[in-house]
PDB file of C-alpha atoms in Angstrom:
ATOM      1  CA  MET A   1     114.009  91.994  83.187  1.00  0.00           C
ATOM      2  CA  GLY A   2     111.342  90.876  80.779  1.00  0.00           C
ATOM      3  CA  ALA A   3     107.592  91.126  81.175  1.00  0.00           C
ATOM      4  CA  GLY A   4     105.684  88.159  82.519  1.00  0.00           C
ATOM      5  CA  SER A   5     106.469  87.145  86.075  1.00  0.00           C
ATOM      6  CA  CYS A   6     104.780  90.103  87.737  1.00  0.00           C
ATOM      7  CA  ASP A   7     101.554  89.602  85.792  1.00  0.00           C
ATOM      8  CA  ASP A   8     100.691  86.850  88.283  1.00  0.00           C
ATOM      9  CA  GLY A   9      99.649  88.445  91.576  1.00  0.00           C
ATOM     10  CA  TRP A  10      99.902  85.182  93.477  1.00  0.00           C
ATOM     11  CA  ARG A  11     103.467  84.658  92.257  1.00  0.00           C
ATOM     12  CA  VAL A  12     104.322  88.091  93.624  1.00  0.00           C
ATOM     13  CA  GLU A  13     102.528  87.261  96.881  1.00  0.00           C
ATOM     14  CA  ARG A  14     104.638  84.139  97.333  1.00  0.00           C
ATOM     15  CA  ALA A  15     107.824  86.073  96.649  1.00  0.00           C
ATOM     16  CA  CYS A  16     106.789  88.790  99.111  1.00  0.00           C
ATOM     17  CA  ALA A  17     106.189  86.202 101.833  1.00  0.00           C
ATOM     18  CA  LEU A  18     109.695  84.789 101.337  1.00  0.00           C
ATOM     19  CA  ALA A  19     111.217  88.276 101.282  1.00  0.00           C
ATOM     20  CA  TRP A  20     109.900  89.033 104.782  1.00  0.00           C
ATOM     21  CA  PRO A  21     109.630  85.664 106.581  1.00  0.00           C
ATOM     22  CA  ALA A  22     107.951  85.202 109.925  1.00  0.00           C
ATOM     23  CA  ARG A  23     109.617  83.570 112.895  1.00  0.00           C
ATOM     24  CA  ASP A  24     106.968  80.855 112.874  1.00  0.00           C
ATOM     25  CA  GLU A  25     104.346  80.019 110.259  1.00  0.00           C
ATOM     26  CA  VAL A  26     101.570  77.453 110.386  1.00  0.00           C
ATOM     27  CA  ALA A  27      99.242  76.399 107.576  1.00  0.00           C
ATOM     28  CA  VAL A  28      95.518  76.712 108.209  1.00  0.00           C
ATOM     29  CA  GLY A  29      93.081  75.967 105.398  1.00  0.00           C
ATOM     30  CA  GLY A  30      95.333  77.376 102.702  1.00  0.00           C
ATOM     31  CA  TRP A  31      96.392  80.365 104.826  1.00  0.00           C
ATOM     32  CA  ARG A  32      99.843  81.254 106.111  1.00  0.00           C
ATOM     33  CA  VAL A  33      99.451  82.149 109.777  1.00  0.00           C
ATOM     34  CA  SER A  34     102.583  84.166 110.552  1.00  0.00           C
ATOM     35  CA  ARG A  35     103.619  84.494 114.187  1.00  0.00           C
ATOM     36  CA  SER A  36     106.676  86.477 115.222  1.00  0.00           C
ATOM     37  CA  GLY A  37     105.907  87.510 118.771  1.00  0.00           C
ATOM     38  CA  GLY A  38     103.727  90.506 117.937  1.00  0.00           C
ATOM     39  CA  GLY A  39     104.884  93.937 116.871  1.00  0.00           C
ATOM     40  CA  THR A  40     104.836  94.572 113.148  1.00  0.00           C
ATOM     41  CA  ARG A  41     101.701  93.499 111.293  1.00  0.00           C
ATOM     42  CA  ARG A  42     103.211  91.849 108.234  1.00  0.00           C
ATOM     43  CA  ALA A  43     105.085  89.099 110.113  1.00  0.00           C
ATOM     44  CA  ASN A  44     102.215  88.702 112.576  1.00  0.00           C
ATOM     45  CA  SER A  45      99.170  88.269 110.369  1.00  0.00           C
ATOM     46  CA  ALA A  46      97.349  85.540 108.473  1.00  0.00           C
ATOM     47  CA  SER A  47      97.465  85.757 104.663  1.00  0.00           C
ATOM     48  CA  PRO A  48      95.881  83.538 101.998  1.00  0.00           C
ATOM     49  CA  ALA A  49      98.573  81.440 100.349  1.00  0.00           C
ATOM     50  CA  ASP A  50      96.774  81.211  97.007  1.00  0.00           C
ATOM     51  CA  ALA A  51      93.393  81.549  95.353  1.00  0.00           C
ATOM     52  CA  ASP A  52      92.237  78.237  96.853  1.00  0.00           C
ATOM     53  CA  ALA A  53      92.504  79.439 100.465  1.00  0.00           C
ATOM     54  CA  GLN A  54      89.341  78.580 102.381  1.00  0.00           C
ATOM     55  CA  THR A  55      86.976  81.394 103.318  1.00  0.00           C
ATOM     56  CA  ASP A  56      84.604  79.917 105.846  1.00  0.00           C
ATOM     57  CA  ASP A  57      83.766  80.169 109.537  1.00  0.00           C
ATOM     58  CA  ALA A  58      85.833  77.131 110.493  1.00  0.00           C
ATOM     59  CA  THR A  59      88.966  78.624 108.928  1.00  0.00           C
ATOM     60  CA  ILE A  60      88.554  81.904 110.820  1.00  0.00           C
ATOM     61  CA  ALA A  61      88.078  79.925 114.044  1.00  0.00           C
ATOM     62  CA  ALA A  62      91.256  77.934 113.349  1.00  0.00           C
ATOM     63  CA  ILE A  63      93.217  81.131 112.646  1.00  0.00           C
ATOM     64  CA  ARG A  64      92.004  82.555 115.952  1.00  0.00           C
ATOM     65  CA  ASP A  65      93.088  79.380 117.740  1.00  0.00           C
ATOM     66  CA  ALA A  66      96.541  79.554 116.144  1.00  0.00           C
ATOM     67  CA  TYR A  67      97.092  83.051 117.526  1.00  0.00           C
ATOM     68  CA  ALA A  68      95.541  82.243 120.897  1.00  0.00           C
ATOM     69  CA  ALA A  69      98.088  79.435 121.272  1.00  0.00           C
ATOM     70  CA  VAL A  70     100.910  81.999 121.285  1.00  0.00           C
ATOM     71  CA  ALA A  71      98.979  84.803 123.016  1.00  0.00           C
ATOM     72  CA  GLN A  72      99.060  87.097 119.988  1.00  0.00           C
ATOM     73  CA  PRO A  73      96.293  89.319 118.626  1.00  0.00           C
ATOM     74  CA  VAL A  74      94.400  88.026 115.614  1.00  0.00           C
ATOM     75  CA  ILE A  75      95.297  90.045 112.500  1.00  0.00           C
ATOM     76  CA  VAL A  76      94.218  89.016 109.013  1.00  0.00           C
ATOM     77  CA  ARG A  77      95.920  90.448 105.935  1.00  0.00           C
ATOM     78  CA  VAL A  78      93.427  90.789 103.082  1.00  0.00           C
ATOM     79  CA  PRO A  79      94.752  91.132  99.507  1.00  0.00           C
ATOM     80  CA  THR A  80      92.338  92.381  96.863  1.00  0.00           C
ATOM     81  CA  LEU A  81      93.180  89.143  95.048  1.00  0.00           C
ATOM     82  CA  MET A  82      90.534  87.639  97.389  1.00  0.00           C
ATOM     83  CA  PRO A  83      87.825  90.292  97.845  1.00  0.00           C
ATOM     84  CA  ALA A  84      85.352  87.849  99.441  1.00  0.00           C
ATOM     85  CA  VAL A  85      87.432  87.743 102.635  1.00  0.00           C
ATOM     86  CA  ASP A  86      86.196  91.124 103.856  1.00  0.00           C
ATOM     87  CA  ALA A  87      82.569  90.010 103.988  1.00  0.00           C
ATOM     88  CA  LEU A  88      83.598  86.960 106.024  1.00  0.00           C
ATOM     89  CA  LEU A  89      85.542  89.106 108.488  1.00  0.00           C
ATOM     90  CA  ASP A  90      82.618  91.517 108.759  1.00  0.00           C
ATOM     91  CA  ARG A  91      80.434  88.629 109.922  1.00  0.00           C
ATOM     92  CA  HIS A  92      83.015  87.757 112.553  1.00  0.00           C
ATOM     93  CA  GLY A  93      83.145  91.277 113.939  1.00  0.00           C
ATOM     94  CA  PHE A  94      86.632  92.242 112.762  1.00  0.00           C
ATOM     95  CA  ALA A  95      87.570  95.911 112.977  1.00  0.00           C
ATOM     96  CA  PRO A  96      87.566  98.113 109.848  1.00  0.00           C
ATOM     97  CA  ALA A  97      90.470  97.955 107.419  1.00  0.00           C
ATOM     98  CA  GLU A  98      93.802  99.533 108.352  1.00  0.00           C
ATOM     99  CA  GLY A  99      97.222  99.794 106.717  1.00  0.00           C
ATOM    100  CA  HIS A 100      96.072 100.107 103.099  1.00  0.00           C
ATOM    101  CA  THR A 101      99.077  99.111 100.970  1.00  0.00           C
ATOM    102  CA  LEU A 102      99.735  99.015  97.226  1.00  0.00           C
ATOM    103  CA  THR A 103     101.686  96.336  95.365  1.00  0.00           C
ATOM    104  CA  ILE A 104     103.441  97.826  92.348  1.00  0.00           C
ATOM    105  CA  ALA A 105     105.787  96.405  89.732  1.00  0.00           C
ATOM    106  CA  CYS A 106     108.550  97.345  87.332  1.00  0.00           C
ATOM    107  CA  ASP A 107     109.726  95.450  84.254  1.00  0.00           C
ATOM    108  CA  ALA A 108     112.688  97.396  82.918  1.00  0.00           C
ATOM    109  CA  PRO A 109     115.923  97.620  84.925  1.00  0.00           C
ATOM    110  CA  PRO A 110     118.361 100.509  84.559  1.00  0.00           C
ATOM    111  CA  ARG A 111     120.810 100.071  81.695  1.00  0.00           C
ATOM    112  CA  ARG A 112     123.779 100.277  84.046  1.00  0.00           C
ATOM    113  CA  GLY A 113     124.580 100.038  87.713  1.00  0.00           C
ATOM    114  CA  ASP A 114     125.850 102.688  90.089  1.00  0.00           C
ATOM    115  CA  ASP A 115     129.430 102.156  91.195  1.00  0.00           C
ATOM    116  CA  ALA A 116     128.920 104.299  94.303  1.00  0.00           C
ATOM    117  CA  VAL A 117     126.253 101.957  95.673  1.00  0.00           C
ATOM    118  CA  ARG A 118     127.778  99.215  97.804  1.00  0.00           C
ATOM    119  CA  LEU A 119     126.172  95.879  96.975  1.00  0.00           C
ATOM    120  CA  SER A 120     126.549  92.574  98.817  1.00  0.00           C
ATOM    121  CA  THR A 121     124.757  89.265  99.155  1.00  0.00           C
ATOM    122  CA  VAL A 122     124.715  89.505 102.954  1.00  0.00           C
ATOM    123  CA  PRO A 123     124.218  92.612 105.089  1.00  0.00           C
ATOM    124  CA  ASP A 124     127.434  93.801 106.711  1.00  0.00           C
ATOM    125  CA  ALA A 125     127.737  95.354 110.161  1.00  0.00           C
ATOM    126  CA  ALA A 126     127.377  98.906 108.823  1.00  0.00           C
ATOM    127  CA  TRP A 127     124.193  97.996 106.930  1.00  0.00           C
ATOM    128  CA  ILE A 128     122.675  96.328 110.002  1.00  0.00           C
ATOM    129  CA  ALA A 129     123.597  99.235 112.269  1.00  0.00           C
ATOM    130  CA  ALA A 130     122.042 101.725 109.861  1.00  0.00           C
ATOM    131  CA  ARG A 131     118.894  99.622 109.505  1.00  0.00           C
ATOM    132  CA  ARG A 132     118.550  99.457 113.269  1.00  0.00           C
ATOM    133  CA  ALA A 133     119.022 103.210 113.659  1.00  0.00           C
ATOM    134  CA  LEU A 134     116.646 104.097 110.829  1.00  0.00           C
ATOM    135  CA  SER A 135     113.995 101.680 112.117  1.00  0.00           C
ATOM    136  CA  VAL A 136     114.041 103.253 115.571  1.00  0.00           C
ATOM    137  CA  ALA A 137     113.820 106.742 114.067  1.00  0.00           C
ATOM    138  CA  ALA A 138     110.896 105.913 111.788  1.00  0.00           C
ATOM    139  CA  TRP A 139     108.889 103.167 113.460  1.00  0.00           C
ATOM    140  CA  GLY A 140     110.389 102.038 116.748  1.00  0.00           C
ATOM    141  CA  GLY A 141     110.947  98.346 117.483  1.00  0.00           C
ATOM    142  CA  ALA A 142     114.153  98.019 115.519  1.00  0.00           C
ATOM    143  CA  GLU A 143     114.412  94.255 115.964  1.00  0.00           C
ATOM    144  CA  ASP A 144     111.010  93.768 114.302  1.00  0.00           C
ATOM    145  CA  HIS A 145     112.548  95.338 111.212  1.00  0.00           C
ATOM    146  CA  LEU A 146     115.786  93.353 111.396  1.00  0.00           C
ATOM    147  CA  ALA A 147     114.820  89.841 112.447  1.00  0.00           C
ATOM    148  CA  PRO A 148     113.115  88.850 109.146  1.00  0.00           C
ATOM    149  CA  ILE A 149     116.325  89.662 107.274  1.00  0.00           C
ATOM    150  CA  GLY A 150     118.162  87.057 109.328  1.00  0.00           C
ATOM    151  CA  ARG A 151     115.519  84.477 108.401  1.00  0.00           C
ATOM    152  CA  LEU A 152     115.825  84.825 104.625  1.00  0.00           C
ATOM    153  CA  THR A 153     116.049  81.525 102.724  1.00  0.00           C
ATOM    154  CA  VAL A 154     116.094  82.996  99.206  1.00  0.00           C
ATOM    155  CA  PRO A 155     118.898  84.905  97.439  1.00  0.00           C
ATOM    156  CA  ALA A 156     119.104  88.593  98.289  1.00  0.00           C
ATOM    157  CA  VAL A 157     121.147  91.663  97.385  1.00  0.00           C
ATOM    158  CA  PHE A 158     121.758  94.448  99.900  1.00  0.00           C
ATOM    159  CA  ALA A 159     122.450  98.044  98.847  1.00  0.00           C
ATOM    160  CA  ALA A 160     123.911 100.947 100.799  1.00  0.00           C
ATOM    161  CA  LEU A 161     125.115 104.462 100.108  1.00  0.00           C
ATOM    162  CA  GLU A 162     127.587 106.084 102.484  1.00  0.00           C
ATOM    163  CA  ALA A 163     128.336 109.744 103.117  1.00  0.00           C
ATOM    164  CA  GLU A 164     130.558 111.349 105.713  1.00  0.00           C
ATOM    165  CA  GLY A 165     131.649 107.992 107.065  1.00  0.00           C
ATOM    166  CA  ALA A 166     128.238 106.381 107.632  1.00  0.00           C
ATOM    167  CA  VAL A 167     125.468 104.583 105.732  1.00  0.00           C
ATOM    168  CA  ARG A 168     122.814 107.189 104.951  1.00  0.00           C
ATOM    169  CA  SER A 169     120.477 105.159 102.752  1.00  0.00           C
ATOM    170  CA  LEU A 170     119.827 101.444 102.280  1.00  0.00           C
ATOM    171  CA  ALA A 171     117.529  98.811 100.817  1.00  0.00           C
ATOM    172  CA  PHE A 172     117.561  95.156  99.821  1.00  0.00           C
ATOM    173  CA  ALA A 173     115.877  92.894  97.299  1.00  0.00           C
ATOM    174  CA  ALA A 174     115.073  89.205  97.653  1.00  0.00           C
ATOM    175  CA  VAL A 175     114.602  87.047  94.551  1.00  0.00           C
ATOM    176  CA  HIS A 176     112.201  84.129  94.141  1.00  0.00           C
ATOM    177  CA  ASP A 177     110.712  82.549  91.022  1.00  0.00           C
ATOM    178  CA  GLY A 178     112.082  85.299  88.797  1.00  0.00           C
ATOM    179  CA  VAL A 179     110.616  88.114  90.905  1.00  0.00           C
ATOM    180  CA  ALA A 180     112.783  90.589  92.839  1.00  0.00           C
ATOM    181  CA  ILE A 181     110.994  91.998  95.873  1.00  0.00           C
ATOM    182  CA  VAL A 182     112.411  95.337  97.024  1.00  0.00           C
ATOM    183  CA  GLU A 183     112.320  95.824 100.784  1.00  0.00           C
ATOM    184  CA  ALA A 184     113.527  98.053 103.628  1.00  0.00           C
ATOM    185  CA  VAL A 185     114.021 101.225 101.590  1.00  0.00           C
ATOM    186  CA  ALA A 186     115.117 103.883 104.082  1.00  0.00           C
ATOM    187  CA  THR A 187     117.148 107.085 104.165  1.00  0.00           C
ATOM    188  CA  ASP A 188     118.410 109.146 107.062  1.00  0.00           C
ATOM    189  CA  ALA A 189     116.007 112.089 107.439  1.00  0.00           C
ATOM    190  CA  ALA A 190     118.846 114.595 107.174  1.00  0.00           C
ATOM    191  CA  TRP A 191     119.891 113.147 103.816  1.00  0.00           C
ATOM    192  CA  ARG A 192     116.537 112.878 102.068  1.00  0.00           C
ATOM    193  CA  GLY A 193     115.850 114.697  98.833  1.00  0.00           C
ATOM    194  CA  ARG A 194     119.283 113.928  97.393  1.00  0.00           C
ATOM    195  CA  GLY A 195     118.339 110.904  95.298  1.00  0.00           C
ATOM    196  CA  LEU A 196     119.985 108.308  97.550  1.00  0.00           C
ATOM    197  CA  ALA A 197     116.994 105.960  97.769  1.00  0.00           C
ATOM    198  CA  ARG A 198     116.449 106.162  94.035  1.00  0.00           C
ATOM    199  CA  ARG A 199     120.063 105.196  93.404  1.00  0.00           C
ATOM    200  CA  ASN A 200     119.887 102.253  95.823  1.00  0.00           C
ATOM    201  CA  VAL A 201     116.678 100.859  94.336  1.00  0.00           C
ATOM    202  CA  SER A 202     117.926 101.344  90.766  1.00  0.00           C
ATOM    203  CA  ALA A 203     121.149  99.520  91.652  1.00  0.00           C
ATOM    204  CA  LEU A 204     119.137  96.652  93.125  1.00  0.00           C
ATOM    205  CA  LEU A 205     117.022  96.341  89.971  1.00  0.00           C
ATOM    206  CA  HIS A 206     120.173  96.159  87.866  1.00  0.00           C
ATOM    207  CA  ALA A 207     121.855  93.643  90.195  1.00  0.00           C
ATOM    208  CA  THR A 208     118.864  91.299  90.523  1.00  0.00           C
ATOM    209  CA  ALA A 209     118.260  91.298  86.771  1.00  0.00           C
ATOM    210  CA  ALA A 210     121.811  90.014  86.400  1.00  0.00           C
ATOM    211  CA  VAL A 211     121.000  87.012  88.636  1.00  0.00           C
ATOM    212  CA  GLY A 212     117.740  85.999  86.995  1.00  0.00           C
ATOM    213  CA  ALA A 213     114.964  88.334  88.103  1.00  0.00           C
ATOM    214  CA  HIS A 214     112.513  88.989  85.269  1.00  0.00           C
ATOM    215  CA  CYS A 215     110.654  91.794  87.027  1.00  0.00           C
ATOM    216  CA  ALA A 216     110.543  93.565  90.370  1.00  0.00           C
ATOM    217  CA  ALA A 217     107.762  94.428  92.802  1.00  0.00           C
ATOM    218  CA  LEU A 218     107.404  96.228  96.087  1.00  0.00           C
ATOM    219  CA  GLN A 219     104.706  97.163  98.552  1.00  0.00           C
ATOM    220  CA  VAL A 220     104.162 100.729  99.713  1.00  0.00           C
ATOM    221  CA  MET A 221     101.638 102.330 102.033  1.00  0.00           C
ATOM    222  CA  ALA A 222      98.905 104.032 100.010  1.00  0.00           C
ATOM    223  CA  ASP A 223      99.229 107.275 101.971  1.00  0.00           C
ATOM    224  CA  ASN A 224     103.017 107.485 101.514  1.00  0.00           C
ATOM    225  CA  LEU A 225     102.830 109.854  98.563  1.00  0.00           C
ATOM    226  CA  PRO A 226     106.555 110.785  98.466  1.00  0.00           C
ATOM    227  CA  ALA A 227     107.564 107.121  98.284  1.00  0.00           C
ATOM    228  CA  ARG A 228     104.986 106.410  95.598  1.00  0.00           C
ATOM    229  CA  ALA A 229     106.331 109.298  93.522  1.00  0.00           C
ATOM    230  CA  LEU A 230     109.881 108.013  93.955  1.00  0.00           C
ATOM    231  CA  TYR A 231     109.011 104.497  92.842  1.00  0.00           C
ATOM    232  CA  ARG A 232     106.999 105.750  89.883  1.00  0.00           C
ATOM    233  CA  ALA A 233     110.008 107.802  88.746  1.00  0.00           C
ATOM    234  CA  ILE A 234     112.214 104.686  88.960  1.00  0.00           C
ATOM    235  CA  GLY A 235     109.795 102.715  86.776  1.00  0.00           C
ATOM    236  CA  PHE A 236     107.319 101.041  89.136  1.00  0.00           C
ATOM    237  CA  ASP A 237     104.375 102.012  86.972  1.00  0.00           C
ATOM    238  CA  ARG A 238     102.230  98.871  87.198  1.00  0.00           C
ATOM    239  CA  HIS A 239      99.658  98.627  89.981  1.00  0.00           C
ATOM    240  CA  LEU A 240      99.106  94.910  90.647  1.00  0.00           C
ATOM    241  CA  TYR A 241      96.837  94.702  93.697  1.00  0.00           C
ATOM    242  CA  ASP A 242      96.334  96.118  97.178  1.00  0.00           C
ATOM    243  CA  TYR A 243      96.008  94.720 100.672  1.00  0.00           C
ATOM    244  CA  HIS A 244      94.906  95.838 104.104  1.00  0.00           C
ATOM    245  CA  TYR A 245      94.673  94.409 107.602  1.00  0.00           C
ATOM    246  CA  ARG A 246      91.681  93.526 109.781  1.00  0.00           C
ATOM    247  CA  ARG A 247      91.926  92.932 113.535  1.00  0.00           C
ATOM    248  CA  SER A 248      89.695  90.698 115.606  1.00  0.00           C
ATOM    249  CA  PRO A 249      88.353  92.337 118.766  1.00  0.00           C
ATOM    250  CA  ALA A 250      90.038  91.088 121.935  1.00  0.00           C
TER     251      ALA A 250
END
């Protein structure tokens, strides 16, 4: 991976959107209004598509209408790439920020792969079963954390590490416009602290570099200090931008 692609926050934003696609998305004034039936915030929130997204009262009204049409709550995702959005949402009575998340990047892949990590271009049954089980254990709503994977339209690589006959740690990376977006990093609680997640993510960086990714990025909750330490140790040492969510009162 060479430097360059991840210097552009909006390029990373576009890749992130394709790495976790919504069930339904409508365009409103330069915003992507993602609607997936409720549940997780990321696939059920409105995000600016680029720096030209409109930030006016009419756009907020249209976003509200788009969610009202499918009986979903109105959630707006606010990247620090567009700081003026918060003042607009304040005027419209949106709740305070929640879900503060960092977007971080890595330029240099590992020099070699890890033969023990099982890599594939589609998730197999064992990967899907492990993802479902780990989602229920950590967050609940397993299908909310599986359905976007089935909607991917960009190339992806899936990684898994097995122990004692089962997948104990997994992740995947989707590639768009030279950027690999690392997603769904999870490890069975009983197997944490053994370096499994680090090995999976490192294997993904190596594999996606081989198919044209120039850099990698991922998004991690700001308060998830263990994960942040893990990613920093792997090489995700560039802080690109943040985002948070704002909810409209019912």
